[in-house]
Each structure stands twice: as structure tokens, then as C-alpha cells.
Coordinates of C-alpha atoms and ligand atoms in Angstrom, one line a residue:
X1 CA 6.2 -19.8 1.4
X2 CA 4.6 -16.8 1.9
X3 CA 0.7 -16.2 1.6
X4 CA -0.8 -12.6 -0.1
X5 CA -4.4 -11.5 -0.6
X6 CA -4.8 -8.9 -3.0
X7 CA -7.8 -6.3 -2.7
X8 CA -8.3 -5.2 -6.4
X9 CA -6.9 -8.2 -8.0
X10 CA -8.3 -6.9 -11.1
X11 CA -7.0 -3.8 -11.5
X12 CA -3.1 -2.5 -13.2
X13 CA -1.5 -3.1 -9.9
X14 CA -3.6 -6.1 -8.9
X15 CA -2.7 -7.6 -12.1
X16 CA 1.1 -7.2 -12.1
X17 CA 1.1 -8.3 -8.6
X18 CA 0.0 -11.6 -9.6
X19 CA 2.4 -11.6 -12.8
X20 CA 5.0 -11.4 -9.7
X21 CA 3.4 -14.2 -7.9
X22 CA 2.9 -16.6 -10.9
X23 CA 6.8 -16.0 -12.1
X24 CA 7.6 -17.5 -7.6
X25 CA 4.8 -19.9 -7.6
X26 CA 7.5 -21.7 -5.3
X27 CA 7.3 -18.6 -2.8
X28 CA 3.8 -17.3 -2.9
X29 CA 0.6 -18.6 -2.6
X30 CA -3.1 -16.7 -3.4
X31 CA -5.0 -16.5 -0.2
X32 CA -8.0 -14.6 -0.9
X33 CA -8.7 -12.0 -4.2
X34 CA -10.7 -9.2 -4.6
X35 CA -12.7 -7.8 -8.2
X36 CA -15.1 -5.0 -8.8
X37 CA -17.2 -5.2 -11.7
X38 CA -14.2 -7.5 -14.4
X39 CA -15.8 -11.1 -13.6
X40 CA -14.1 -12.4 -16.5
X41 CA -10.5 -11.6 -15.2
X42 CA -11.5 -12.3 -11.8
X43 CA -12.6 -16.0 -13.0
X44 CA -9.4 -16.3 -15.0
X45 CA -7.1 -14.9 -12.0
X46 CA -9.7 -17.7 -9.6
X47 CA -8.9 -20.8 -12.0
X48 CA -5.2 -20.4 -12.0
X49 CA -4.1 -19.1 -8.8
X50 CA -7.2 -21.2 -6.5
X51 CA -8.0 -18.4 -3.8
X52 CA -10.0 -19.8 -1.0
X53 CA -12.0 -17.0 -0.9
X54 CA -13.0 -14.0 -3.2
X55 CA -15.3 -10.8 -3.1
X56 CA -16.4 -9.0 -5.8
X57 CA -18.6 -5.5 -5.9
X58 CA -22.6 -6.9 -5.5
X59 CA -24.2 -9.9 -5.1
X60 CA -25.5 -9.4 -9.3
X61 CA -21.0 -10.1 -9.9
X62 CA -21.3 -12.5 -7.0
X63 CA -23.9 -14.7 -9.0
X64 CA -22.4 -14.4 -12.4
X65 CA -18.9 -15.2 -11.3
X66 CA -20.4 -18.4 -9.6
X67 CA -22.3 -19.1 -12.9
X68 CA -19.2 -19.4 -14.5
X69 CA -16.8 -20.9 -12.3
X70 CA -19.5 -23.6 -11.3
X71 CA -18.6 -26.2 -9.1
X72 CA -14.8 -25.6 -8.5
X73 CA -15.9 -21.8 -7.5
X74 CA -14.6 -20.9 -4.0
X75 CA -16.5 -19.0 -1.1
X76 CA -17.8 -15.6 -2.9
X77 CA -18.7 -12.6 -1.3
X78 CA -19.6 -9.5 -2.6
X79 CA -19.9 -5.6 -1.5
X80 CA -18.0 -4.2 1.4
X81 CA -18.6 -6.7 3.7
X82 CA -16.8 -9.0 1.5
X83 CA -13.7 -6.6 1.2
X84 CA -13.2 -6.9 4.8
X85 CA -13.8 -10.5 4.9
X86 CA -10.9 -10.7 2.4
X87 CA -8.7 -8.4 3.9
X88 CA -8.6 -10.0 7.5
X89 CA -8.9 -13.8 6.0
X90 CA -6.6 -15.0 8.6
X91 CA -4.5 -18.0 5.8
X92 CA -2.5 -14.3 4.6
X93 CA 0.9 -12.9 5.8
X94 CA 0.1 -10.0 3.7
X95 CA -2.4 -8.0 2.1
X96 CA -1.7 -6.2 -1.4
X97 CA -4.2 -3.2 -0.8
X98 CA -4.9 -2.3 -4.7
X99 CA -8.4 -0.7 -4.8
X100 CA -8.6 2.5 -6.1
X101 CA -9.8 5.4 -4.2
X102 CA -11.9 5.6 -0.7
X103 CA -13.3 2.4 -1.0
X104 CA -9.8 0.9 -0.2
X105 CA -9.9 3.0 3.3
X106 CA -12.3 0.5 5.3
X107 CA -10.9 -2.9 4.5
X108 CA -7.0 -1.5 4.9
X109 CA -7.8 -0.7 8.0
X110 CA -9.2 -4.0 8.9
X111 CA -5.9 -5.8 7.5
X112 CA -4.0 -4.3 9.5
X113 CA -6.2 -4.4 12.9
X114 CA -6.0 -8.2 12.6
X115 CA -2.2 -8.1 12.4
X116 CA -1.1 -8.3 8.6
X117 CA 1.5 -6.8 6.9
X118 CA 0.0 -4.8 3.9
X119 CA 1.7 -3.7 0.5
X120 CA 0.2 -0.3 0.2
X121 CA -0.6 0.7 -3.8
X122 CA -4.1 2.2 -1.9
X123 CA -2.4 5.8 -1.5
X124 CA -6.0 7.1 -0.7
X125 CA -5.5 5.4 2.7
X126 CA -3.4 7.2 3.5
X127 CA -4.5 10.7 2.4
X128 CA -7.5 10.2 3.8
X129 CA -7.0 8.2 7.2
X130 CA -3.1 9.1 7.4
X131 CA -2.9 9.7 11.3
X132 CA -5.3 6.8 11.9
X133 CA -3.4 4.3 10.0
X134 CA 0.5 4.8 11.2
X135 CA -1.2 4.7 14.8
X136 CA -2.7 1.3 14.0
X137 CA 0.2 0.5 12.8
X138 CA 2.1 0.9 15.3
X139 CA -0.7 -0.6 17.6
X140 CA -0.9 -3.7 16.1
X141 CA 3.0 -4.2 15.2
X142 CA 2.8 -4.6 11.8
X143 CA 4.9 -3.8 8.8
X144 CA 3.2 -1.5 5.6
X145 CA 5.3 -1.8 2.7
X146 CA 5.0 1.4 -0.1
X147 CA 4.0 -0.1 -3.8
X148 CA 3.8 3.8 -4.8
X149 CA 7.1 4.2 -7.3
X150 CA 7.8 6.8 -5.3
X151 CA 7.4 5.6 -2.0
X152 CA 9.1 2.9 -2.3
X153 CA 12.1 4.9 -3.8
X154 CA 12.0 6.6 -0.8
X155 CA 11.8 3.1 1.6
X156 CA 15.0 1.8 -0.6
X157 CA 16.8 5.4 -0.3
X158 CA 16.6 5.3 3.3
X159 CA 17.7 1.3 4.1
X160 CA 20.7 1.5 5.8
X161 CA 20.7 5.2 7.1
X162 CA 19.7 6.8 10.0
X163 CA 16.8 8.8 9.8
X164 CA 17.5 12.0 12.0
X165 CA 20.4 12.5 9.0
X166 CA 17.1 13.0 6.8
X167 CA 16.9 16.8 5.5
X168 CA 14.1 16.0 2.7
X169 CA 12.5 14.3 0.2
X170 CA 12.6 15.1 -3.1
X171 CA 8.9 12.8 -4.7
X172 CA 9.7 13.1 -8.9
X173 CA 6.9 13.4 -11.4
X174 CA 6.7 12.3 -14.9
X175 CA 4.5 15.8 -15.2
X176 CA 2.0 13.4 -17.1
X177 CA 0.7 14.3 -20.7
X178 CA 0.3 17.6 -20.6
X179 CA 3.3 19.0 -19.1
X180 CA 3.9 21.0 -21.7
X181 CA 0.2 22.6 -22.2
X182 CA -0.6 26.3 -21.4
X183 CA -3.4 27.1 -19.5
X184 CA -5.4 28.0 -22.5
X185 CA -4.7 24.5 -24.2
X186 CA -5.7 22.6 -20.8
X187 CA -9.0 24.4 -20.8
X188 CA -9.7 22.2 -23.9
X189 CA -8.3 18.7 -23.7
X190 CA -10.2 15.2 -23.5
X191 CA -10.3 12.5 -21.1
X192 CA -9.0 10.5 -24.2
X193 CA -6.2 12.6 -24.1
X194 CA -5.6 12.7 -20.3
X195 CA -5.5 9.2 -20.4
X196 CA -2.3 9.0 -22.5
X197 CA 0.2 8.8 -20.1
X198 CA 3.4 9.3 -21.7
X199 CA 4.9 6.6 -19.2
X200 CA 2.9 5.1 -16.8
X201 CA 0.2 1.9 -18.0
X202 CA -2.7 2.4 -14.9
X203 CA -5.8 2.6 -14.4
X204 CA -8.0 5.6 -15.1
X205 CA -8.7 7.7 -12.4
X206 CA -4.8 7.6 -11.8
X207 CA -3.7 8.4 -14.8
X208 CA -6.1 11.3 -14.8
X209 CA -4.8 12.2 -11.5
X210 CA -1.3 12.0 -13.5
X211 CA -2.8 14.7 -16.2
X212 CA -3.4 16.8 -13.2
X213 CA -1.0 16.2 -11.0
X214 CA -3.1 15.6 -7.9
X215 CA -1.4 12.0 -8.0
X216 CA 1.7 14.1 -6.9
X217 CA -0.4 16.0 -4.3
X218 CA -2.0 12.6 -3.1
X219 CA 1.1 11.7 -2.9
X220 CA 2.7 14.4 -0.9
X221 CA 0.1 13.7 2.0
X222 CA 1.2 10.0 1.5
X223 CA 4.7 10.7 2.1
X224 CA 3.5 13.0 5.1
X225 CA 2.6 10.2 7.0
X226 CA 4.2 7.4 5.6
X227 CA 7.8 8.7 7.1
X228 CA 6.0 11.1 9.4
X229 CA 7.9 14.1 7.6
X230 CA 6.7 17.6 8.0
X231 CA 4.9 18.8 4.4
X232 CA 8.1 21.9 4.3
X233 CA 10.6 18.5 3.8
X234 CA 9.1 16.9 0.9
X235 CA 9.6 18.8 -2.4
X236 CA 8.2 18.1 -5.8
X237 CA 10.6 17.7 -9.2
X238 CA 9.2 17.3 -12.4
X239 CA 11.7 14.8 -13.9
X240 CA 9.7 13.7 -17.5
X241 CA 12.0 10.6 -18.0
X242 CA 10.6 8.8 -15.1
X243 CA 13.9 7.3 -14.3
X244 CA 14.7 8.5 -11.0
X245 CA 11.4 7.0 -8.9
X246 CA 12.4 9.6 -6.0
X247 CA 15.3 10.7 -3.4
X248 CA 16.7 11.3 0.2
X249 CA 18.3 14.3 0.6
X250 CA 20.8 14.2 4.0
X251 CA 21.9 16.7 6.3
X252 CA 25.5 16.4 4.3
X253 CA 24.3 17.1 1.2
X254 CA 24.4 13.6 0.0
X255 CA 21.0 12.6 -2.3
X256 CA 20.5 9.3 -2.5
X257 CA 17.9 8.2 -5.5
X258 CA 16.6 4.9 -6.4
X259 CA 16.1 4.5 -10.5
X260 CA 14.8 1.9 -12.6
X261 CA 12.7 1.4 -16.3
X262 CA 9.2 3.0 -15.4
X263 CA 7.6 -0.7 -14.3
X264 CA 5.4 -1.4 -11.2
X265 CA 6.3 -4.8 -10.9
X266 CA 9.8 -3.8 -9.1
X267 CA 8.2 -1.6 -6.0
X268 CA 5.4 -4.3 -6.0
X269 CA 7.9 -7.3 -5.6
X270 CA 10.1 -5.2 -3.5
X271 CA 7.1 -4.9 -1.0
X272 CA 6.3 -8.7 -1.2
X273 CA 10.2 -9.8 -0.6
X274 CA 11.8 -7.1 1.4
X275 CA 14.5 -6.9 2.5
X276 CA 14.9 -9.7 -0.3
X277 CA 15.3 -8.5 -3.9
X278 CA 13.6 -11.1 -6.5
X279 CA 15.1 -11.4 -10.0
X280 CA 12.6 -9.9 -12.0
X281 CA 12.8 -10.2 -16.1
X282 CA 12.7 -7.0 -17.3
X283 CA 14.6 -4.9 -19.8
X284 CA 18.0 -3.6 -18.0
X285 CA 17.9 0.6 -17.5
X286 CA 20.5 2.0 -20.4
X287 CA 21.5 5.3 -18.9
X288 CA 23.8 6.0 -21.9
X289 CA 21.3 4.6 -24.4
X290 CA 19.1 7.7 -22.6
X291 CA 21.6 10.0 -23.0
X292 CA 20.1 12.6 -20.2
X293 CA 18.1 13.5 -16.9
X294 CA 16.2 15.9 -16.6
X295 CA 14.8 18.8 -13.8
X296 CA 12.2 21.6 -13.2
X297 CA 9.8 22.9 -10.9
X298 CA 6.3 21.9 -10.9
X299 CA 4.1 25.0 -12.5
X300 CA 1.4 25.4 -9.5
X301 CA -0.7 27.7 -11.5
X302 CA -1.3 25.1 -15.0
X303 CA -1.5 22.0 -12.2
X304 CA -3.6 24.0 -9.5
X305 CA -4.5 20.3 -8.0
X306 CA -0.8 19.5 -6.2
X307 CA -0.9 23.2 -4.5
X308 CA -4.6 22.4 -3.5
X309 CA -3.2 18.8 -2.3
X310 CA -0.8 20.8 -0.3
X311 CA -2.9 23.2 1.1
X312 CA -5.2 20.6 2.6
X313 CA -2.6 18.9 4.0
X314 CA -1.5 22.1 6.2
X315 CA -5.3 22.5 6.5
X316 CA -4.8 19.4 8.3
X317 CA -7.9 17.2 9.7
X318 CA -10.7 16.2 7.5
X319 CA -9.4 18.4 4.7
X320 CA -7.7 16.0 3.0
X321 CA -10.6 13.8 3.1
X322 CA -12.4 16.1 1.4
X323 CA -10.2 17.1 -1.2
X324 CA -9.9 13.4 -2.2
X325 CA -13.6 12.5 -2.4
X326 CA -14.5 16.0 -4.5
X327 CA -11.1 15.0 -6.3
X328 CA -12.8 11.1 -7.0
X329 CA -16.3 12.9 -7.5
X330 CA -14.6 15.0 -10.2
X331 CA -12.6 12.5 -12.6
X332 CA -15.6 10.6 -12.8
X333 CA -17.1 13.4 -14.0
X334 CA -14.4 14.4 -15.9
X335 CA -14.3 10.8 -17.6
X336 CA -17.9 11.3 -18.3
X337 CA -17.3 14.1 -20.1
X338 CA -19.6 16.5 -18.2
X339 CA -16.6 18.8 -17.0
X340 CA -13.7 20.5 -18.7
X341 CA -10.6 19.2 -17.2
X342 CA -10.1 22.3 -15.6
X343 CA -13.2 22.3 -13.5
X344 CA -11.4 19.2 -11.5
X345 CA -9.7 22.1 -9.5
X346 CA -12.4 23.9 -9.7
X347 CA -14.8 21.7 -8.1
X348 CA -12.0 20.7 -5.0
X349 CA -11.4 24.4 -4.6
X350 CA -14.6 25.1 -3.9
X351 CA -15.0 21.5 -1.6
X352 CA -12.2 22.6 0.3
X353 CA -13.6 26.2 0.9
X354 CA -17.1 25.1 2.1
X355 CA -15.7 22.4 4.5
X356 CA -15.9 23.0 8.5
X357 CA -12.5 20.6 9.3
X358 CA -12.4 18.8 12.5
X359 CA -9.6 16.3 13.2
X360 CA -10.6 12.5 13.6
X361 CA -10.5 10.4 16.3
X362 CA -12.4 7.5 14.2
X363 CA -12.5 6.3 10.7
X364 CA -16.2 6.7 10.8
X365 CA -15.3 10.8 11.0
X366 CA -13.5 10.5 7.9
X367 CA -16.1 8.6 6.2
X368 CA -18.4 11.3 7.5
X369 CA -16.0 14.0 5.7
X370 CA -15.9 12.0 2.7
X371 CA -19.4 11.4 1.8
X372 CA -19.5 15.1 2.7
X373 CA -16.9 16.4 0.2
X374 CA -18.4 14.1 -2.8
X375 CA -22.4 15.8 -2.1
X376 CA -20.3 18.9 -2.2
X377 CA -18.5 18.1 -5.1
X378 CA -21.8 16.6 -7.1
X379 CA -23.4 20.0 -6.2
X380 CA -20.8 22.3 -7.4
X381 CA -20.8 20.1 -11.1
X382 CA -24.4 20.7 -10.8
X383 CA -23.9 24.0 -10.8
X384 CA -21.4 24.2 -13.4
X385 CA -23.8 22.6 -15.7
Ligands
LIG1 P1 -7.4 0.1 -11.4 O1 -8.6 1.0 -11.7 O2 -6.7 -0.5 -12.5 O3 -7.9 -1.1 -10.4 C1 -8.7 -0.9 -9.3 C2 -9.1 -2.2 -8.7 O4 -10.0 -1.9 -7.6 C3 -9.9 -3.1 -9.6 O5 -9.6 -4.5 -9.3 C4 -11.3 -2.8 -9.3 O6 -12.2 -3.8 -9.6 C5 -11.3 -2.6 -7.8 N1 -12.3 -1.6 -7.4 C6 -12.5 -0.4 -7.7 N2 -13.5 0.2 -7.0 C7 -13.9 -0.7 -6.2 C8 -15.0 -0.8 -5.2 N3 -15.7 0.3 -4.9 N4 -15.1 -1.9 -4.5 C9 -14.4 -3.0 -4.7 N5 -13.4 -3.0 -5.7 C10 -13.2 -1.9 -6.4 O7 -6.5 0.9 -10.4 P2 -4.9 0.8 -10.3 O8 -4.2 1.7 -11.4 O9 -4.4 -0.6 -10.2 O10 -4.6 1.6 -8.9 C11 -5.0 1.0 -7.7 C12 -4.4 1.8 -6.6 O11 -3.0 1.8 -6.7 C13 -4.8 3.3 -6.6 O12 -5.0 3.7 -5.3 C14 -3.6 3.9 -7.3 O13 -3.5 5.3 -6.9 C15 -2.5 3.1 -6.8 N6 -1.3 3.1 -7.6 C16 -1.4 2.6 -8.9 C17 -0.3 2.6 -9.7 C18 -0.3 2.0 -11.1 O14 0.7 1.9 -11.8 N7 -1.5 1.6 -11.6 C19 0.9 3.1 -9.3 C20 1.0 3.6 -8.0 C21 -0.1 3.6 -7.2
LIG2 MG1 3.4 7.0 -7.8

């Protein structure tokens, strides 16, 4: 029996973690769940799976969620105090870390400083904090397990091989709805349309993220530290069928790949039984039925966000900070409908240019850069508008 918190236990990955964990009741059990603002879910997700303990995002959810759960409602916390409470309540072996963005940084952090294995969907985490985290990591002996598709492609590709035989990765990307948009077109689109993602069910600011292939970037600078690979080794492939989740390329010119139907629940039960593989119930991948595969280069001039992603990287210190708060600053703004989706790049650009990097010793430096790079980022829409 093996006991999982899950930070954002509301959210798309939060939710099909716990499809995973209802389908083994027999193997795991809910130790403590985390909700922002969805108190309905959150009391649904309390009644059947009996967490001992659950935060949500301000005492205002904290009060409704006990309104409604009334007497059989467990301890509730609320804001980010109640994150960390979650994340380091000691009954869990491991923490699914499922926020989205920054806010997922702090209480990460603290899973892991009190010695729990974490199931990392929280890419932010690591773009942000990268250094920090591995080091703690390795400091406090524990395991972190990719839930990103693509990281955990990556985890499966190399099982078994020895990593000095690595020559790169190759991360794939669906290219997201508007792979096939000119410049022109892009200037004009919706968030209703950059929501559509033509394979991927998630949440919003990733899927806008998807439409402008910053997920990719983010992702990049997750790869970077997750198997401590210089940025030169990890290459990008737009591969539209979403099939292949990513691959290892060897020094003999061997690619391994791990594929699969486009469905988080495999990387998310993956990272909850490794090295076990669960049966999950899904439909079976027809390759033939598919008929092809297909390859290209990202276009780094329509999808300016993955070279900027880059570039921060090699920047290297708070810079990636940075780019992901002006990069969180912007979608919202985006979703709002007070930018064009181009200004998302726009607005990052011009964080990452007005930014004086230094390189952290502390989380509390890259919270610093952070709240730095989203008054940056407010400021430039202001000016925009
Ligand atoms: P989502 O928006 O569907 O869910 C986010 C969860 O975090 C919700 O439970 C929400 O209530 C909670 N939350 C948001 N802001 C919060 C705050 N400030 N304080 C407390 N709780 C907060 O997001 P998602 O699509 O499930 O993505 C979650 C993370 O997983 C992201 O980092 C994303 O990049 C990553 N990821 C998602 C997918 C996917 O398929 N959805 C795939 C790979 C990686
Ligand atoms: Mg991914």
C-alpha cells in the first residue's frame, strides 16, 4: 500500500491521477489533497477518497468547503501555508506535485526537504528552481519521478542503459493548434482558439503554452536539469501525431522512443508504480490503423516563445525565472483578452531584456526574480494598451 498526496487535485493531471488511484484502491491510499478555487470537485474528490488533510486557495474556499462537507470534513487549510502543510504531511510516500505554474515551486521544495518521493507534473519547478531542486534532491536522497509526456519518455528510454552512451534527446511536440498558421494569421487568433488543442485535454494556461510552444521551451529547461544534459543535447521535433512521447539518441546511432495513445494517465501511473507497470484500460495504439509518423523542425520565428525558452536557459541564473513569470503574467492576459497572442513573446522578450540575472543560492532569490519578471511583465501590457 502505497500513500500519495496530490497538490492540485483539482486540476487535468490532479484529476487523472486519482482516476489511477480509484481503478488500485488495493494499492494506493489519499493522504492529503490540494484545490484552488473548484470546492465542488475538491468536496467530491474529499467524500470518496477520505484525505486526512486538505488545503485549498483562502480561508473564503476554506469556509465554504467546510460548509459543505460538514461534520465528516477533514483538517482544512487554506493559502500557501496550507500547500506546504500538505506537501510535507508526513502519512505520504509520495507527493503528486500538480499545481500549475510558480505557485507549485514553494511546497515542491518542501516535499522533498522532508524526504518524499515526488511525481513531478509541476514543470515550473523546475524551470524556475532547476539547480536548487536536483541539489535537494540529491541532499535528501529522494526519488522525483517525470509525469511530463515527455519526460517520462525520456525516464523509460533510458531504463536499462548507461548514460555516458547518451548523445541527445530528441523532446517531440504536437506543434499545438496552430502549427500550420503564418505569422499574419497568429497575429489574429483567440484564446478560444488557442485553447483547442488538437490532442492534448489540459488545463488552460498549458494548453496556451501548447499554442505557443513555450510548453516545449519550459520543457527544454526541464529536461536540462532533470537528466543534467547540456541545452546543445536536447533537440526539439515537431511530430503532430503525438505518438512518439520523446527519444534517446546513443552514441551508436541507436534511438530509442517510447509511444503510446496521447493519455496522461500512463506517465502519471508510471511515476506512481515504477519500476512496476499497472494495467491501465485504455484503447490499444493501432500503428497500422495510423498509417504514418511524421517529422519537422520547429519554426522559431512563428513560435518565437521556445527560442526565447532557450535563450534564457543559456542566459542561465534568474533568467528563466523571469521568463516563466512574464510567460504566466502573459496568458493570463492573453486569456483575458487584453493582448494579441503575439504580444505573449512580446511581453517575455522585453522581461528578459530588462532583467539584471544573478544566480541563486536560495529559493527566496528566485521568488525575488519572479515577482520581478511579472511587475515587468504587467508594465509592458500596460504599455501595450
Ligand atoms: P490545471 O489548471 O488543470 O490544474 C491546476 C491545479 O492547481 C488545480 O487543482 C488548481 O486548483 C491548482 N492551483 C492553481 N493555482 C493555484 C494556486 N495559486 N494555489 C493553489 N492551487 C492552485 O493544470 P494542469 O493542466 O493539471 O497542469 C498542472 C501542471 O502539470 C502544470 O505545471 C502543467 O504544466 C503540468 N502538466 C500538465 C499536463 C496535462 O496534460 N494537463 C501534462 C504535462 C504537464
Ligand atoms: Mg509535456
Amino acid at each position: 500500500m502505497k500513500t500519495v498526496s496530490i497538490l492540485g487535485s483539482t486540476g487535468s493531471i490532479g484529476v487523472s491521477t486519482l482516476e489511477v488511484i480509484s481503478a488500485y484502491s488495493e494499492r494506493y491510499r489519499v493522504a492529503a489533497l490540494t484545490g484552488g478555487r473548484n470546492i465542488e470537485l475538491l468536496a467530491s474528490q474529499v467524500r470518496q477518497f477520505r484525505p486526512k488533510l486538505v488545503a485549498v486557495f483562502s480561508e473564503k474556499e476554506a469556509r465554504s468547503l467546510a460548509d459543505i462537507l460538514g461534520p465528516d470534513a477533514p483538517e482544512i487549510l487554506f493559502g500557501p501555508e496550507g500547500l506546504v502543510h500538505c506537501a510535507v504531511y508526513p502519512d505520504a510516500d509520495i507527493v503528486v506535485s500538480s499545481i500549475v505554474g510558480a505557485a507549485g515551486l514553494v511546497p515542491t521544495m518542501a516535499a522533498i526537504k522532508s524526504g518524499k518521493n515526488v511525481a513531478l507534473a509541476n514543470k515550473e519547478t523546475l524551470v524556475t528552481a532547476g539547480p536548487l531542486i536536483m541539489q535537494a534532491v540529491a541532499d535528501n536522497g529522494v526519488k522525483l519521478y517525470p509525469v511530463d509526456s515527455e519526460h517520462s519518455a525520456i525516464f523509460q528510454s533510458l531504463e536499462g542503459h548507461r548514460f555516458c552512451d547518451v548523445k541527445r534527446l530528441i523532446l517531440t511536440a504536437s506543434g499545438g493548434p496552430f502549427l500550420d498558421k503564418g505569422l499574419k494569421q497568429l497575429e489574429s487568433v483567440t484564446p478560444e482558439e488557442a485553447l483547442l488543442h488538437p490532442k492534448w485535454d489540459m488545463g488552460q494556461k498549458i494548453s496556451i503554452d501548447s499554442a505557443t510552444m513555450m510548453n516545449k521551451g519550459l520543457e527544454v529547461i526541464e529536461a536540462r536539469w532533470l537528466f543534467d544534459l547540456d541545452a546543445s543535447r536536447i533537440a526539439v521535433h515537431i511530430h503532430p501525431q503525438s505518438i512518439i512521447h520523446s527519444m534517446v539518441e546513443y552514441v551508436d546511432g541507436s534511438v530509442i522512443a517510447q509511444m503510446g495513445i496521447p493519455d496522461m494517465k500512463t506517465p502519471i501511473a508510471y511515476a506512481l508504480s515504477y519500476p512496476e507497470r499497472l494495467p491501465l484500460e485504455l484503447p490499444p495504439l493501432d500503428l497500422c490503423q495510423l498509417g504514418q509518423l511524421t517529422f519537422s523542425q520547429p519554426d522559431l520565428e512563428r513560435f518565437r516563445c521556445l527560442g526565447l525558452a532557450y535563450q534564457a536557459l543559456a542566459t542561465g541564473g534568474t533568467a528563466p525565472a523571469v521568463l516563466n513569470a512574464a510567460n504566466e503574467v502573459a496568458v493570463a492576459s492573453f486569456l483575458r483578452g487584453e493582448i494579441s497572442f503575439l504580444d505573449i513573446a512580446r511581453i517575455i522578450d522585453g522581461a528578459l531584456q530588462g532583467h539584471s540575472v544573478i544566480e541563486p543560492d536560495h529559493v527566496d532569490v528566485v521568488l525575488r526574480a519572479d515577482r520581478w519578471g511579472r511587475e515587468r511583465a504587467s508594465r509592458i501590457i500596460h504599455s501595450l494598451n
